[in-house]
mmCIF file of C-alpha atoms and ligand atoms in Angstrom:
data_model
loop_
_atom_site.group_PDB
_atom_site.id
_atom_site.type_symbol
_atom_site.label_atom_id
_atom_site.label_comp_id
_atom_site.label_asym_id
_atom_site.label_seq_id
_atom_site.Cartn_x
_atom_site.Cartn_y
_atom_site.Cartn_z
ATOM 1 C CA UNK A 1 17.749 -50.239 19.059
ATOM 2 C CA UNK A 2 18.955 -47.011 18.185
ATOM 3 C CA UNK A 3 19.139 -44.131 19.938
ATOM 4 C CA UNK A 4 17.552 -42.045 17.504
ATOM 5 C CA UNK A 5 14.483 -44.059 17.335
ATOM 6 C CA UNK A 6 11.390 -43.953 18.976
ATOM 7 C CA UNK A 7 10.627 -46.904 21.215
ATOM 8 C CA UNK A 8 8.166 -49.414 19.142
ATOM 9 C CA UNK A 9 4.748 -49.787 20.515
ATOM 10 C CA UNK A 10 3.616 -53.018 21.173
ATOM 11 C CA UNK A 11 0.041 -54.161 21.480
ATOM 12 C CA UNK A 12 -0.892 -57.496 23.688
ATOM 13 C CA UNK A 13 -4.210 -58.941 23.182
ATOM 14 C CA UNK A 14 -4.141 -61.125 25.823
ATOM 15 C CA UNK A 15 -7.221 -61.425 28.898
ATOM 16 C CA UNK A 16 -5.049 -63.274 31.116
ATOM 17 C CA UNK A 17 -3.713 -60.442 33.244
ATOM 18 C CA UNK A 18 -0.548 -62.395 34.363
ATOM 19 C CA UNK A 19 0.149 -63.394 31.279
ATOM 20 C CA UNK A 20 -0.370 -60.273 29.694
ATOM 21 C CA UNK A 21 1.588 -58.775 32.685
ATOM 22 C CA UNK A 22 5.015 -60.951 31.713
ATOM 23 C CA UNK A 23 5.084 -59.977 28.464
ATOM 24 C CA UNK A 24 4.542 -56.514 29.053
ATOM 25 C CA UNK A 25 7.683 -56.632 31.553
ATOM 26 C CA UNK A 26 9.425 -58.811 29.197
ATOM 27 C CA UNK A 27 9.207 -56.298 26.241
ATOM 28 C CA UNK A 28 10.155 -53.452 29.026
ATOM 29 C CA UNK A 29 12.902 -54.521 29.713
ATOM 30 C CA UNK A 30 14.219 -54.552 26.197
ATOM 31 C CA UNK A 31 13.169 -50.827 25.391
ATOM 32 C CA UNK A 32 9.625 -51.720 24.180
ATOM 33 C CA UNK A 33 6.542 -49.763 25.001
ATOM 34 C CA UNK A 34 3.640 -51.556 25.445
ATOM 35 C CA UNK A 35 -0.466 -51.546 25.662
ATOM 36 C CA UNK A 36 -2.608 -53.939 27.385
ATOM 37 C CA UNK A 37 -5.390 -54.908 25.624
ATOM 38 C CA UNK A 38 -7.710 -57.375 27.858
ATOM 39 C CA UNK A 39 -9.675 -58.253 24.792
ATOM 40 C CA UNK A 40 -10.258 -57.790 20.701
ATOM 41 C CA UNK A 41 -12.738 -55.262 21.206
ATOM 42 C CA UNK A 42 -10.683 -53.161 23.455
ATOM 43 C CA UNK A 43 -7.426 -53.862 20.747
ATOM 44 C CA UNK A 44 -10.065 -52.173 17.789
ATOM 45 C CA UNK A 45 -11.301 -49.380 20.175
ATOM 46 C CA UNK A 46 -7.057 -48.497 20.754
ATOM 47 C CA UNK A 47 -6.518 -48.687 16.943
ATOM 48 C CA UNK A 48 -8.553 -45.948 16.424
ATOM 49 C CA UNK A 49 -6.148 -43.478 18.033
ATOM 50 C CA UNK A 50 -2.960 -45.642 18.276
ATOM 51 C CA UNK A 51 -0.550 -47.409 15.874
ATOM 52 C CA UNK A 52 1.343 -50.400 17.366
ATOM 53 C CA UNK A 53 4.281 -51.583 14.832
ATOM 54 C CA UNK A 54 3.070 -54.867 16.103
ATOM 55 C CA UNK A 55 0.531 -56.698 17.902
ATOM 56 C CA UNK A 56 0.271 -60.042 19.797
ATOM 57 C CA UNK A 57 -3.258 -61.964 19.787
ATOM 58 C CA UNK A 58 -4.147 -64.461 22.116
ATOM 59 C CA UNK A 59 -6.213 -66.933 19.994
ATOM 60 C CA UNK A 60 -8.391 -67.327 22.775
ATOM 61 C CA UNK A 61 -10.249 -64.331 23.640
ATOM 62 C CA UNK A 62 -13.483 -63.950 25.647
ATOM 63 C CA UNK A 63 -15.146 -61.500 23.222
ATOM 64 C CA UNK A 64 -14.105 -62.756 19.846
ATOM 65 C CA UNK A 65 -11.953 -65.719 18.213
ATOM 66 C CA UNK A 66 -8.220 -64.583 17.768
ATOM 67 C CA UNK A 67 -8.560 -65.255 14.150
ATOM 68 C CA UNK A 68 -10.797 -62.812 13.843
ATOM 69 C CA UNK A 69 -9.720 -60.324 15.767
ATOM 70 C CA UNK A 70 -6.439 -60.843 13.531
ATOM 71 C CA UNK A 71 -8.295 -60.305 10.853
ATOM 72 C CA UNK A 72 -10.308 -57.095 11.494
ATOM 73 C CA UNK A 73 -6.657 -55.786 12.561
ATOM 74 C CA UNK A 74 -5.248 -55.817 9.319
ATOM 75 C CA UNK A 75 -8.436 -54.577 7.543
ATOM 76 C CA UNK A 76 -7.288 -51.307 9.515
ATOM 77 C CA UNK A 77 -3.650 -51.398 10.538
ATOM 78 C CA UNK A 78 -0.277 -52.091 8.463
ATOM 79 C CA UNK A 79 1.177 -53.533 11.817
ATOM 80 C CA UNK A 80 3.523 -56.480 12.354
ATOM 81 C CA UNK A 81 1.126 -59.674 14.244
ATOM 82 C CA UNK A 82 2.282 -62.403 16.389
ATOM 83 C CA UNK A 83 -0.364 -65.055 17.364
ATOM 84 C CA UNK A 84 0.043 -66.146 20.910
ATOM 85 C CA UNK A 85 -1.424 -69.763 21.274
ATOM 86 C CA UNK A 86 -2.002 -72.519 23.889
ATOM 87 C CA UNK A 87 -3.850 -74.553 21.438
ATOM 88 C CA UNK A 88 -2.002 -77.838 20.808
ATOM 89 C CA UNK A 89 -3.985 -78.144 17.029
ATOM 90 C CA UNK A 90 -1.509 -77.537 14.015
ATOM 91 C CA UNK A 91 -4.324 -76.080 12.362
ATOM 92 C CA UNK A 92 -4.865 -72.663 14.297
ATOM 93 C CA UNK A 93 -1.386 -72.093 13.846
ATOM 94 C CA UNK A 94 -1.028 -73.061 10.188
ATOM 95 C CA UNK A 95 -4.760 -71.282 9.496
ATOM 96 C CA UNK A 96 -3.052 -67.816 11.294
ATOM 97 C CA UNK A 97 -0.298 -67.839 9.467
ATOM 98 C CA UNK A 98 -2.350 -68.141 6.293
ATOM 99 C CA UNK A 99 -4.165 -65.117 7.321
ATOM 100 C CA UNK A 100 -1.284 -63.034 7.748
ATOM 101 C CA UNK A 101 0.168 -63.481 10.719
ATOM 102 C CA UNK A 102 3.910 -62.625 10.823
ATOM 103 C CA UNK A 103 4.824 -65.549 13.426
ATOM 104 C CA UNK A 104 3.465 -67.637 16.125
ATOM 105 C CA UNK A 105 4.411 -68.150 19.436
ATOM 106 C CA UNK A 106 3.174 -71.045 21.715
ATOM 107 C CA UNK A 107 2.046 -71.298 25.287
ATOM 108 C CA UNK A 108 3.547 -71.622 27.757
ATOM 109 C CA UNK A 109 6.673 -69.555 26.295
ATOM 110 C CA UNK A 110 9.979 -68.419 27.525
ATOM 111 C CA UNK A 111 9.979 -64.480 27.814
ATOM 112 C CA UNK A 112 12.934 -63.946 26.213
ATOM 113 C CA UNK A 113 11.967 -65.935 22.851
ATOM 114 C CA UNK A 114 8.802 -64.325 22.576
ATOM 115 C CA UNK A 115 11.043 -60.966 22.897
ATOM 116 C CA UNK A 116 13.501 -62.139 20.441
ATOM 117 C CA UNK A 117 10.215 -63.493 17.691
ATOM 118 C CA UNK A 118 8.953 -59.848 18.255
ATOM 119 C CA UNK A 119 12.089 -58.089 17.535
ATOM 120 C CA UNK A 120 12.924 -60.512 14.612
ATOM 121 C CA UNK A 121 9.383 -59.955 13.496
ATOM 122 C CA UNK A 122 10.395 -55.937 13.340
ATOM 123 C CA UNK A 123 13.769 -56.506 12.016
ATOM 124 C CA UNK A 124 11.713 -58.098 8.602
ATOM 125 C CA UNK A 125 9.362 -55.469 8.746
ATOM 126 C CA UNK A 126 12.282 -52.492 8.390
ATOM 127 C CA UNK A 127 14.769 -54.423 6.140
ATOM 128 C CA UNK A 128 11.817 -54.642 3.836
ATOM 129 C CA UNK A 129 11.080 -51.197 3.549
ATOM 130 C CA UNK A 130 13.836 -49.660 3.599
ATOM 131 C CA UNK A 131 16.227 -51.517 1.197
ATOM 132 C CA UNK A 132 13.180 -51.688 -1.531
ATOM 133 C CA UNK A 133 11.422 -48.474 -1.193
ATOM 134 C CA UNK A 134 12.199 -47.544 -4.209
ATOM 135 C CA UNK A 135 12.480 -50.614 -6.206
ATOM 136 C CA UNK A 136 9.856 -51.880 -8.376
ATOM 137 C CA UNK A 137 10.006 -56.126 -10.121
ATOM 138 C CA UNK A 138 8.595 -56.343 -12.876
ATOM 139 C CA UNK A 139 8.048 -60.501 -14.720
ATOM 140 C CA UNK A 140 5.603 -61.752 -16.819
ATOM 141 C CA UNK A 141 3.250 -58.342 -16.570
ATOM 142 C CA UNK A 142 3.333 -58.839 -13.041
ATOM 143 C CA UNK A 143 4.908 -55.598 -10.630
ATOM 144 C CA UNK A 144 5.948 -55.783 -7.168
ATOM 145 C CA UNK A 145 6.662 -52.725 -5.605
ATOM 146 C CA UNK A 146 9.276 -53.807 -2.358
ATOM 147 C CA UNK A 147 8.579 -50.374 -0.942
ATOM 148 C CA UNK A 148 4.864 -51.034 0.145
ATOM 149 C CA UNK A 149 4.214 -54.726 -0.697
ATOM 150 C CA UNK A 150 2.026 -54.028 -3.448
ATOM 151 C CA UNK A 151 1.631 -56.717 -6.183
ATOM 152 C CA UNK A 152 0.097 -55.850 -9.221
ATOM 153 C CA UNK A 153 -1.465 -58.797 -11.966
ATOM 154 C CA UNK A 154 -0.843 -58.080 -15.411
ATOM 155 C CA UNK A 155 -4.748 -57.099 -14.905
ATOM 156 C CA UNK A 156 -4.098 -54.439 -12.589
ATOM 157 C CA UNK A 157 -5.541 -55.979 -9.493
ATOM 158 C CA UNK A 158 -3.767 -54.805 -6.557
ATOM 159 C CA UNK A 159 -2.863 -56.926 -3.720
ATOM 160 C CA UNK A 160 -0.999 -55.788 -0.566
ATOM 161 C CA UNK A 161 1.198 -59.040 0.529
ATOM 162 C CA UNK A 162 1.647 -59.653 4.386
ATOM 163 C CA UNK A 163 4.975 -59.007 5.380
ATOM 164 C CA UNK A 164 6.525 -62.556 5.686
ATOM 165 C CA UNK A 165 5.269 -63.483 1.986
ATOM 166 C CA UNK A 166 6.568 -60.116 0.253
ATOM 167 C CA UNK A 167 10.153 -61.364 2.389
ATOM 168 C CA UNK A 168 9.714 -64.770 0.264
ATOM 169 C CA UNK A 169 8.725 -63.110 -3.021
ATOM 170 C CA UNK A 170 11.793 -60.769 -2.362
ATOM 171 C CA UNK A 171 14.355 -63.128 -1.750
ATOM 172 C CA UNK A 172 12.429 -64.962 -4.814
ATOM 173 C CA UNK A 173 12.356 -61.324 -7.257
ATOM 174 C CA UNK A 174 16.330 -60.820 -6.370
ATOM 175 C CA UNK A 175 17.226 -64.582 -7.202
ATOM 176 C CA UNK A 176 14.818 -65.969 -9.848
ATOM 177 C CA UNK A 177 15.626 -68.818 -12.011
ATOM 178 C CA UNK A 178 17.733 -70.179 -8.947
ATOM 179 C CA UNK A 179 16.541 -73.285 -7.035
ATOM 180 C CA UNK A 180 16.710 -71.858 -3.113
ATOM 181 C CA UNK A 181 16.640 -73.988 -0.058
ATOM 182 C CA UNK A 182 14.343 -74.056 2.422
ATOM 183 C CA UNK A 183 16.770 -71.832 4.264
ATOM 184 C CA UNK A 184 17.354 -69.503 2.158
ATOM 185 C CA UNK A 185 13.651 -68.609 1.968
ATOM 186 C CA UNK A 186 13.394 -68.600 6.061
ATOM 187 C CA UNK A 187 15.528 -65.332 6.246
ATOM 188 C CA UNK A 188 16.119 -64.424 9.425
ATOM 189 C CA UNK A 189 13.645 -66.551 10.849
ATOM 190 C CA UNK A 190 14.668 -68.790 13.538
ATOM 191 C CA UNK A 191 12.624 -71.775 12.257
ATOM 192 C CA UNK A 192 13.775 -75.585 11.277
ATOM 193 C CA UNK A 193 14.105 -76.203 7.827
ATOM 194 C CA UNK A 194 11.514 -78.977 8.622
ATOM 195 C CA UNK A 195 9.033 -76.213 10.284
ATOM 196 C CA UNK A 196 5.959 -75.881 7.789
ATOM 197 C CA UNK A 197 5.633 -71.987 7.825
ATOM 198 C CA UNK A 198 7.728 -71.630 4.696
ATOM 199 C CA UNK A 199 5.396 -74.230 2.675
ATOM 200 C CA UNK A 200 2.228 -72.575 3.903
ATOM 201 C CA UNK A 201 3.700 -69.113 2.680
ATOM 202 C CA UNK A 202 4.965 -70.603 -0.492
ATOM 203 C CA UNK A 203 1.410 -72.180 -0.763
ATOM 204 C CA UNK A 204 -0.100 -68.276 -0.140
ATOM 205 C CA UNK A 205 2.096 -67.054 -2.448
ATOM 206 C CA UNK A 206 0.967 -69.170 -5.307
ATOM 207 C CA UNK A 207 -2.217 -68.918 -4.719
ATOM 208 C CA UNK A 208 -1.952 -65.030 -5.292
ATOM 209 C CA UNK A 209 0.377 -65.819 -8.445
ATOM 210 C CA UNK A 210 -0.625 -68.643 -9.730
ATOM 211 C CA UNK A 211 -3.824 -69.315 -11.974
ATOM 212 C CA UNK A 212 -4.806 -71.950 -9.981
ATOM 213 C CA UNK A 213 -3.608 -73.891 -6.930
ATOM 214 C CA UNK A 214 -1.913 -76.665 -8.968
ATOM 215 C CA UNK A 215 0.089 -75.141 -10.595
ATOM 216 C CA UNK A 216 4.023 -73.654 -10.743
ATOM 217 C CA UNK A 217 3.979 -71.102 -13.631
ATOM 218 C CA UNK A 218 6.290 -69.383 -11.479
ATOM 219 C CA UNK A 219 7.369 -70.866 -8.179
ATOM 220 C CA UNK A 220 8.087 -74.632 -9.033
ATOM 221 C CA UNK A 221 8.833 -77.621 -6.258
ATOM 222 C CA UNK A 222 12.366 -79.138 -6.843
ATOM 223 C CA UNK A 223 11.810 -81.612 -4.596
ATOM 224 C CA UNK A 224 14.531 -82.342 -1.828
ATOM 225 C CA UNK A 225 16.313 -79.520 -2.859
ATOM 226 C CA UNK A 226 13.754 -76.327 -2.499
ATOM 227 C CA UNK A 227 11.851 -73.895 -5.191
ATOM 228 C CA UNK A 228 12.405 -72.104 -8.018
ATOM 229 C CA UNK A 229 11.247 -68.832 -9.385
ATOM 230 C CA UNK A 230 10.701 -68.860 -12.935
ATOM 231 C CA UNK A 231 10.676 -65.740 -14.461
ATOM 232 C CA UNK A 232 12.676 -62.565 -16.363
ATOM 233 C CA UNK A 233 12.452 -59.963 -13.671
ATOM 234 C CA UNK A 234 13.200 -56.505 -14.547
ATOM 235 C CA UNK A 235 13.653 -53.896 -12.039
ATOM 236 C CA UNK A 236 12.298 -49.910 -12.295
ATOM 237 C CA UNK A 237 12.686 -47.465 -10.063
ATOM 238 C CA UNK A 238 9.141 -47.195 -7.624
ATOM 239 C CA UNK A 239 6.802 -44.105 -9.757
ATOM 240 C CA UNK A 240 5.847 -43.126 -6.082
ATOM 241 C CA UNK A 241 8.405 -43.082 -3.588
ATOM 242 C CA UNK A 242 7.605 -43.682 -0.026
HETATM 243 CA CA1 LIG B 301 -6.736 -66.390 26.599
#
């Protein structure tokens, strides 16, 4: 972290109080600041006057399911989310990350990886707005503006991507007509090429690209090498800087 900066606030949804009392500590120690949250009501009640960079949800919350607490976050905050999760079931994880979530983490977890998801988590967040805030893709009508996610159909509808699928649509926008690996799309994401995050964003993606779910207008399966991204992109300056 630089010195310049102003420690990140972190929010932890979490209503175990030892639990929530190791992360807290954990994230200390590394220059974080922090905010207990004991449940998803307290978290919204917070949001009103504070603005974590990131939070972490508990998926299992007395008041409310994490899911949904997720969700009502990001109806009112831009922040980074990590799901904390002691379900064994695939499908929480795979369902949170199709609803946004930035990463997951399981339980029980070593400290120092949930530190390092967190900060890897932030590390996306920054590299993304910073080196595109002024650059605009345009292909096939369609306009994604780097600097604040945006992506615009050849319509107009405007859709604000969650941060880990405008990464993929990046790395896709600044290589197109390439096929990519599996690794290539992971950035700096410390997952296994065999992990299924990057097919459920790819599968996200799509959906918000694509006409239907079938099919690869744009991102195509090349199967047991990666994807493609179809498509003349043409870059403009952003019309409104950040
Ligand atoms: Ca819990």
């Amino acid at each position: 972290m630089k010195e310049n900066e102003s420690p990140k606030l972190i929010a932890i949804v979490e209503d175990d109080p030892d639990v929530a009392r190791i992360i807290e500590q954990s994230l200390a120690d590394f220059g974080f600041r922090t905010t207990w949250c004991r449940n998803g009501g307290d978290l919204l009640r917070k949001l009103r006057t504070m603005a974590p960079d990131l939070c972490i949800i508990d998926l299992g919350l007395p008041d409310m399911d994490g899911i949904e607490a997720m969700q009502r976050v990001k109806a009112q905050s831009a922040c980074g989310l990590l799901i904390l999760t002691g379900r064994t079931h695939v499908s929480d994880r795979v369902m949170g990350l199709e609803l946004g979530a930035d990463d997951y983490v399981l339980k029980p977890f070593e400290p120092r990886e949930l530190v390092a998801r967190v900060r890897s988590i932030l590390r996306r967040r920054e590299s993304t707005s910073s080196t595109g805030s002024k650059q605009l893709a345009e292909f096939s009508g369609w306009r994604f503006n780097m600097g604040n996610n945006t992506l615009s159909s050849p319509k107009g509808d405007e859709t604000v991507l969650s941060t880990s699928e405008a990464e993929l649509l990046k790395v896709f926008v600044t290589h197109p007509n390439r096929i990519l690996q599996r690794e290539q799309l992971m950035g700096t994401r410390d997952l296994s090429p065999t992990d299924r995050s990057i097919d459920v964003r790819i599968s996200r993606l799509r959906r918000k690209l694509e006409p239907d779910e079938q099919s690869q207008a744009f991102i195509k399966t090349v199967y047991g090498a990666g994807y493609l991204f179809m498509a003349t992109v043409n870059w403009k300056k952003s019309a409104k800087p950040e």
